[in-house]
Amino acid sequence: MRAGASRRSAASRSARAPRGARTPPASRRCPATRRNRSHGAGHGEAGMRVAIFNVKYSPNLGDGIIAECLEASLAGQPGIAVRSIDLAGRERYGDGLGAGRARILDGLHRLPRPARHLLVRALLGGLLRLRLRPRWRRVLAGCDVAIVGGGQLIADADLNFPLKLAAAAAEMRRRNLPLAVFAVGVAGGWSGAGRRLLRRLFSGDVVHIAVRDAASQACLRALLEPDPPAGLAPALARGPDLCRDPGLLTAEVHPRPPRTRPARPRIGLGITHPAVLRNHADAPDSLHAFDADAYAAMIRALRGAGYDVTCFTNGAAEDEACLEAVRLHLASLAGTAGETAGIHFADRPRAPADLARGIAGFDAVVAHRLHAHIVAYAYGIPSVGLPWDGKLPAFLASVGREAFMVATRADPAEAVAGLVSEALWTGIDVTVRAEAIAQTKQGILRMLESLRAEDARRRCAAPRRRPAVPARFRAASAG
């Protein structure tokens, strides 16, 4: 995060004007600005209506955690109504592909990139044109500003996100909406087609850009420079802000339920399907084979160190299939490799609150998935990272926990028990955690201030009477 962030008060940070703008004294501000700051959503023309493009209803409930935390933080501010738009067209938790997604990912991974791009364009083109864009158009008609984020949305992923983001950008331009790109991760490895599509997102009225780690900052700068898209302020292309992941507010959105301390520490082991790891890993060829046998070996190592183990997932169907394979594998070994006492399998979480409550009940967490760690950290629970991509080590390093990452070429079964013991012994630095949560809130307020300022400027430049916020819009989210 920025140097000196901890020395600046939350009040001064939240009141700061967007980069390059000067905030006039209150007595000289446009009346629309004063109304926007002083009234709640639904008070006639005073409210600001925010659309958030995200993947809220992804089968990986970590994305739902991000969306719910960002929604709650924004909706808690005066004059703000919030609505989420899932980029895949999902309307509720549980929508989308089931366990067959792992087979699709594996099949795509075997095709050459040009063939993958042709297939994805064909599949998404009609969906975007006939179903998603008309729906987005209707929602955006009632909005004043838009946000893209958070999560790992700025990724080529065989043109999946570039196509969706380019389509979303076209609909936002149709409405001339100010845009903030916020709390996103940015991947490398872009194709020429993916880069051209992505630049359409940044050619609109972007007023704020903030990414969640330094690697994302460098990747985005490389994508936008030296020739920033038309309409994008060069300062934004050169220097996107750093911000914290909204998921760090999980403990405030989903308070930790009471629990009794178990006789032995309970370790949550996050199970991720190997096809997901292969498809999204930074270096898939050097990735450890995280199959059922590898997970079983980690479980046995943790049990041997005196811990109870609960296997869980972030909710994706393919991860649940892998969890079942681990269960069956352990059952087949029970007769020769010892008892299965002290080994548990969590029920599948169906909503972000389920995932949050499950993680809140552990004493430590071991996982690949970034938001298993972010949720654990939000509750003050130590975690140990399993390697697969750069997001996780970047987060752990940002809170001073880089030592709790299993080395890429290490045998996880040999490394994990020792790291868990050390993590339990040292715990979480409460001062660093409090600062990270404060930085999360400050980043959201900075982004909101940029959007408020641009919305107020436009309302002063072209005054118009706006209808009251419709009741249907006041809900926190919609597909």
Short mmCIF file of C-alpha atoms in Angstrom, two decimals, residues 180-471:
data_model
loop_
_atom_site.label_atom_id
_atom_site.label_comp_id
_atom_site.label_asym_id
_atom_site.label_seq_id
_atom_site.Cartn_x
_atom_site.Cartn_y
_atom_site.Cartn_z
CA ALA A 180 -14.44 3.45 -11.75
CA VAL A 181 -12.36 0.29 -12.21
CA PHE A 182 -11.84 -0.88 -8.65
CA ALA A 183 -10.23 -3.66 -6.60
CA VAL A 184 -9.41 -5.74 -9.66
CA GLY A 185 -6.58 -8.16 -10.21
CA VAL A 186 -4.76 -7.91 -13.53
CA ALA A 187 -3.22 -11.01 -15.10
CA GLY A 188 -0.39 -11.19 -17.62
CA GLY A 189 -0.15 -13.25 -20.81
CA TRP A 190 -2.44 -11.19 -23.02
CA SER A 191 -3.21 -11.96 -26.64
CA GLY A 192 -3.39 -9.13 -29.17
CA ALA A 193 -7.14 -9.64 -29.51
CA GLY A 194 -7.64 -9.61 -25.75
CA ARG A 195 -5.66 -6.42 -25.35
CA ARG A 196 -7.61 -4.63 -28.09
CA LEU A 197 -10.90 -5.63 -26.48
CA LEU A 198 -9.77 -4.59 -23.02
CA ARG A 199 -8.74 -1.12 -24.16
CA ARG A 200 -12.38 -0.42 -25.03
CA LEU A 201 -13.17 -0.53 -21.31
CA PHE A 202 -10.68 2.24 -20.66
CA SER A 203 -11.72 4.44 -23.59
CA GLY A 204 -14.85 5.66 -21.82
CA ASP A 205 -15.27 8.16 -18.99
CA VAL A 206 -12.96 6.48 -16.48
CA VAL A 207 -12.52 8.64 -13.38
CA HIS A 208 -10.78 6.21 -11.02
CA ILE A 209 -8.60 3.10 -11.36
CA ALA A 210 -7.42 1.05 -8.38
CA VAL A 211 -5.95 -2.46 -8.44
CA ARG A 212 -5.28 -4.79 -5.56
CA ASP A 213 -1.54 -5.49 -5.79
CA ALA A 214 1.69 -4.15 -7.27
CA ALA A 215 1.90 -6.91 -9.91
CA SER A 216 -1.57 -5.94 -11.17
CA GLN A 217 -0.49 -2.30 -11.20
CA ALA A 218 2.51 -3.12 -13.41
CA CYS A 219 0.46 -5.36 -15.73
CA LEU A 220 -2.23 -2.73 -16.23
CA ARG A 221 0.33 -0.03 -16.88
CA ALA A 222 1.90 -2.24 -19.55
CA LEU A 223 -1.52 -2.82 -21.15
CA LEU A 224 -2.41 0.89 -21.27
CA GLU A 225 0.93 2.53 -22.03
CA PRO A 226 2.66 4.05 -23.93
CA ASP A 227 -0.46 4.86 -25.96
CA PRO A 228 -3.41 5.19 -23.54
CA PRO A 229 -6.87 4.58 -25.01
CA ALA A 230 -8.61 7.69 -26.32
CA GLY A 231 -10.32 9.57 -23.52
CA LEU A 232 -8.28 8.05 -20.69
CA ALA A 233 -6.32 10.60 -18.68
CA PRO A 234 -2.59 9.79 -19.03
CA ALA A 235 -2.19 10.08 -15.25
CA LEU A 236 -4.65 7.22 -14.75
CA ALA A 237 -2.79 5.03 -17.25
CA ARG A 238 0.57 5.74 -15.62
CA GLY A 239 -0.45 5.43 -12.02
CA PRO A 240 -3.46 3.29 -11.10
CA ASP A 241 -3.95 3.37 -7.34
CA LEU A 242 -3.42 0.42 -5.05
CA CYS A 243 -6.37 -0.63 -2.90
CA ARG A 244 -7.28 -3.46 -0.59
CA ASP A 245 -9.68 -6.26 -1.49
CA PRO A 246 -13.22 -5.52 -0.20
CA GLY A 247 -13.35 -9.08 1.15
CA LEU A 248 -11.30 -7.85 4.10
CA LEU A 249 -14.59 -6.42 5.42
CA THR A 250 -16.14 -9.91 5.68
CA ALA A 251 -16.17 -9.94 9.49
CA GLU A 252 -18.25 -6.74 9.47
CA VAL A 253 -20.69 -7.95 6.82
CA HIS A 254 -20.92 -11.49 8.28
CA PRO A 255 -20.05 -11.27 12.00
CA ARG A 256 -18.24 -14.28 13.44
CA PRO A 257 -20.67 -16.60 15.23
CA PRO A 258 -19.87 -17.73 18.78
CA ARG A 259 -17.79 -20.91 19.01
CA THR A 260 -16.36 -23.15 21.68
CA ARG A 261 -12.68 -23.94 21.40
CA PRO A 262 -12.22 -27.60 20.36
CA ALA A 263 -9.93 -30.02 22.18
CA ARG A 264 -7.54 -29.99 19.20
CA PRO A 265 -6.99 -27.11 16.76
CA ARG A 266 -9.29 -27.45 13.75
CA ILE A 267 -7.56 -26.85 10.41
CA GLY A 268 -9.62 -25.99 7.34
CA LEU A 269 -8.11 -27.51 4.19
CA GLY A 270 -9.46 -25.86 1.04
CA ILE A 271 -9.93 -28.29 -1.85
CA THR A 272 -9.52 -26.96 -5.41
CA HIS A 273 -9.95 -29.11 -8.53
CA PRO A 274 -6.63 -29.67 -10.34
CA ALA A 275 -8.20 -28.63 -13.67
CA VAL A 276 -8.88 -25.17 -12.25
CA LEU A 277 -5.30 -24.94 -11.00
CA ARG A 278 -3.86 -26.03 -14.35
CA ASN A 279 -6.04 -23.66 -16.34
CA HIS A 280 -5.21 -20.55 -14.29
CA ALA A 281 -1.76 -21.27 -12.87
CA ASP A 282 1.07 -18.86 -13.63
CA ALA A 283 3.38 -21.80 -14.44
CA PRO A 284 1.25 -24.94 -14.88
CA ASP A 285 4.22 -27.09 -15.88
CA SER A 286 5.88 -26.55 -12.50
CA LEU A 287 2.68 -26.92 -10.49
CA HIS A 288 2.54 -29.73 -7.95
CA ALA A 289 -0.03 -32.40 -8.83
CA PHE A 290 -2.83 -31.54 -6.42
CA ASP A 291 -4.91 -34.66 -6.95
CA ALA A 292 -6.83 -36.70 -4.37
CA ASP A 293 -3.67 -38.49 -3.29
CA ALA A 294 -1.83 -35.20 -2.68
CA TYR A 295 -4.67 -33.80 -0.59
CA ALA A 296 -4.86 -37.07 1.36
CA ALA A 297 -1.13 -36.85 2.08
CA MET A 298 -1.56 -33.32 3.47
CA ILE A 299 -4.47 -34.49 5.62
CA ARG A 300 -2.40 -37.34 7.05
CA ALA A 301 0.49 -34.95 7.77
CA LEU A 302 -1.81 -32.57 9.63
CA ARG A 303 -3.43 -35.41 11.58
CA GLY A 304 0.03 -36.71 12.46
CA ALA A 305 0.86 -33.29 13.92
CA GLY A 306 -2.16 -33.52 16.23
CA TYR A 307 -4.72 -31.43 14.36
CA ASP A 308 -8.29 -32.15 13.34
CA VAL A 309 -8.88 -31.44 9.65
CA THR A 310 -12.03 -30.23 7.92
CA CYS A 311 -11.99 -30.28 4.12
CA PHE A 312 -14.05 -27.51 2.53
CA THR A 313 -14.50 -25.73 -0.79
CA ASN A 314 -15.37 -22.21 -1.91
CA GLY A 315 -18.54 -23.67 -3.44
CA ALA A 316 -17.63 -24.44 -7.06
CA ALA A 317 -19.10 -27.72 -8.33
CA GLU A 318 -15.78 -28.96 -9.71
CA ASP A 319 -14.14 -28.39 -6.32
CA GLU A 320 -16.95 -30.32 -4.66
CA ALA A 321 -16.30 -33.20 -7.07
CA CYS A 322 -12.63 -33.13 -6.07
CA LEU A 323 -13.59 -33.07 -2.38
CA GLU A 324 -15.70 -36.19 -2.92
CA ALA A 325 -12.75 -37.87 -4.64
CA VAL A 326 -10.60 -37.06 -1.60
CA ARG A 327 -13.24 -38.53 0.70
CA LEU A 328 -13.39 -41.76 -1.31
CA HIS A 329 -9.61 -41.97 -1.51
CA LEU A 330 -9.26 -41.63 2.26
CA ALA A 331 -11.96 -44.25 2.79
CA SER A 332 -10.04 -46.67 0.56
CA LEU A 333 -6.90 -46.09 2.64
CA ALA A 334 -8.56 -46.37 6.04
CA GLY A 335 -7.88 -50.07 6.42
CA THR A 336 -4.15 -49.77 5.80
CA ALA A 337 -3.17 -46.17 6.57
CA GLY A 338 -4.98 -45.60 9.86
CA GLU A 339 -8.32 -44.32 11.06
CA THR A 340 -10.30 -41.41 9.62
CA ALA A 341 -11.18 -40.00 13.06
CA GLY A 342 -10.54 -36.29 13.25
CA ILE A 343 -11.14 -35.83 9.51
CA HIS A 344 -14.32 -34.03 8.49
CA PHE A 345 -15.92 -32.82 5.26
CA ALA A 346 -17.87 -29.57 5.32
CA ASP A 347 -21.23 -29.26 3.62
CA ARG A 348 -21.13 -27.37 0.34
CA PRO A 349 -21.59 -23.62 0.92
CA ARG A 350 -24.49 -22.24 -1.09
CA ALA A 351 -23.98 -18.52 -0.45
CA PRO A 352 -21.13 -16.27 0.71
CA ALA A 353 -22.51 -16.25 4.27
CA ASP A 354 -22.12 -20.05 4.39
CA LEU A 355 -18.50 -19.84 3.26
CA ALA A 356 -17.75 -17.07 5.75
CA ARG A 357 -19.32 -18.94 8.68
CA GLY A 358 -17.45 -22.11 7.80
CA ILE A 359 -14.06 -20.42 7.66
CA ALA A 360 -14.82 -18.48 10.86
CA GLY A 361 -15.00 -21.82 12.70
CA PHE A 362 -11.41 -22.85 11.92
CA ASP A 363 -8.26 -22.19 13.94
CA ALA A 364 -6.13 -22.07 10.77
CA VAL A 365 -6.67 -22.44 7.02
CA VAL A 366 -4.61 -24.12 4.28
CA ALA A 367 -5.77 -23.35 0.74
CA HIS A 368 -5.06 -22.27 -2.84
CA ARG A 369 -8.08 -19.97 -3.21
CA LEU A 370 -7.28 -16.33 -2.46
CA HIS A 371 -10.55 -15.58 -0.73
CA ALA A 372 -10.24 -18.48 1.66
CA HIS A 373 -7.21 -16.55 2.95
CA ILE A 374 -8.80 -13.11 2.78
CA VAL A 375 -11.86 -14.27 4.71
CA ALA A 376 -9.66 -16.03 7.27
CA TYR A 377 -7.56 -12.88 7.68
CA ALA A 378 -10.70 -10.77 8.09
CA TYR A 379 -11.59 -12.94 11.10
CA GLY A 380 -8.02 -12.89 12.46
CA ILE A 381 -7.40 -16.55 11.56
CA PRO A 382 -3.87 -17.49 10.37
CA SER A 383 -3.50 -19.27 7.04
CA VAL A 384 -0.94 -21.15 4.95
CA GLY A 385 -0.92 -20.71 1.17
CA LEU A 386 -0.62 -23.44 -1.44
CA PRO A 387 1.10 -22.23 -4.64
CA TRP A 388 -0.56 -21.79 -8.03
CA ASP A 389 -0.66 -18.13 -9.12
CA GLY A 390 0.62 -14.73 -8.10
CA LYS A 391 -2.51 -13.37 -6.39
CA LEU A 392 -2.06 -15.32 -3.18
CA PRO A 393 1.61 -14.59 -2.41
CA ALA A 394 0.96 -10.91 -3.23
CA PHE A 395 -1.81 -10.75 -0.63
CA LEU A 396 0.16 -12.62 2.03
CA ALA A 397 3.17 -10.35 1.47
CA SER A 398 0.95 -7.26 1.76
CA VAL A 399 0.06 -8.21 5.34
CA GLY A 400 3.53 -9.43 6.30
CA ARG A 401 2.74 -13.16 6.00
CA GLU A 402 4.84 -14.14 2.98
CA ALA A 403 6.67 -16.72 5.13
CA PHE A 404 3.46 -18.76 5.28
CA MET A 405 3.46 -19.67 1.58
CA VAL A 406 4.44 -23.25 0.66
CA ALA A 407 7.36 -23.05 -1.79
CA THR A 408 6.44 -23.88 -5.39
CA ARG A 409 8.71 -26.92 -5.66
CA ALA A 410 8.27 -28.14 -2.09
CA ASP A 411 6.26 -31.25 -1.26
CA PRO A 412 3.14 -29.77 0.36
CA ALA A 413 2.65 -32.80 2.59
CA GLU A 414 6.12 -32.32 4.05
CA ALA A 415 5.87 -28.53 4.41
CA VAL A 416 2.33 -27.86 5.50
CA ALA A 417 2.24 -29.23 9.06
CA GLY A 418 5.29 -27.23 10.15
CA LEU A 419 3.95 -24.02 8.61
CA VAL A 420 0.56 -24.52 10.26
CA SER A 421 2.21 -25.04 13.66
CA GLU A 422 4.22 -21.85 13.22
CA ALA A 423 1.16 -19.93 12.02
CA LEU A 424 -0.85 -21.01 15.07
CA TRP A 425 2.01 -20.10 17.39
CA THR A 426 2.62 -16.62 15.96
CA GLY A 427 -1.01 -15.73 15.17
CA ILE A 428 -2.08 -12.56 13.35
CA ASP A 429 -0.54 -9.15 14.03
CA VAL A 430 -3.61 -7.24 15.23
CA THR A 431 -2.10 -3.84 14.39
CA VAL A 432 -1.34 -4.82 10.79
CA ARG A 433 -4.79 -6.36 10.44
CA ALA A 434 -6.54 -3.25 11.76
CA GLU A 435 -4.53 -1.08 9.37
CA ALA A 436 -5.40 -3.34 6.41
CA ILE A 437 -9.11 -3.10 7.22
CA ALA A 438 -8.86 0.68 7.58
CA GLN A 439 -7.07 0.89 4.22
CA THR A 440 -9.87 -1.18 2.66
CA LYS A 441 -12.47 1.35 3.77
CA GLN A 442 -10.33 4.32 2.75
CA GLY A 443 -9.84 2.90 -0.74
CA ILE A 444 -13.59 2.48 -1.22
CA LEU A 445 -14.20 6.04 -0.03
CA ARG A 446 -11.56 7.44 -2.41
CA MET A 447 -13.21 5.66 -5.32
CA LEU A 448 -16.65 6.85 -4.25
CA GLU A 449 -15.40 10.43 -3.93
CA SER A 450 -14.17 10.33 -7.54
CA LEU A 451 -17.57 9.13 -8.74
CA ARG A 452 -19.49 11.62 -6.59
CA ALA A 453 -17.39 14.52 -7.86
CA GLU A 454 -17.94 13.60 -11.51
CA ASP A 455 -21.65 12.96 -10.99
CA ALA A 456 -22.05 16.34 -9.27
CA ARG A 457 -20.05 18.11 -11.98
CA ARG A 458 -22.32 16.72 -14.68
CA ARG A 459 -25.48 17.57 -12.79
CA CYS A 460 -24.29 21.15 -12.38
CA ALA A 461 -23.31 21.40 -16.04
CA ALA A 462 -26.66 20.07 -17.28
CA PRO A 463 -29.26 20.30 -14.50
CA ARG A 464 -32.18 17.96 -14.86
CA ARG A 465 -34.83 16.64 -12.55
CA ARG A 466 -34.34 12.97 -11.86
CA PRO A 467 -37.06 10.65 -10.66
CA ALA A 468 -36.93 9.11 -7.23
CA VAL A 469 -34.94 5.89 -6.92
CA PRO A 470 -37.38 3.12 -7.93
CA ALA A 471 -38.18 0.58 -5.24
#
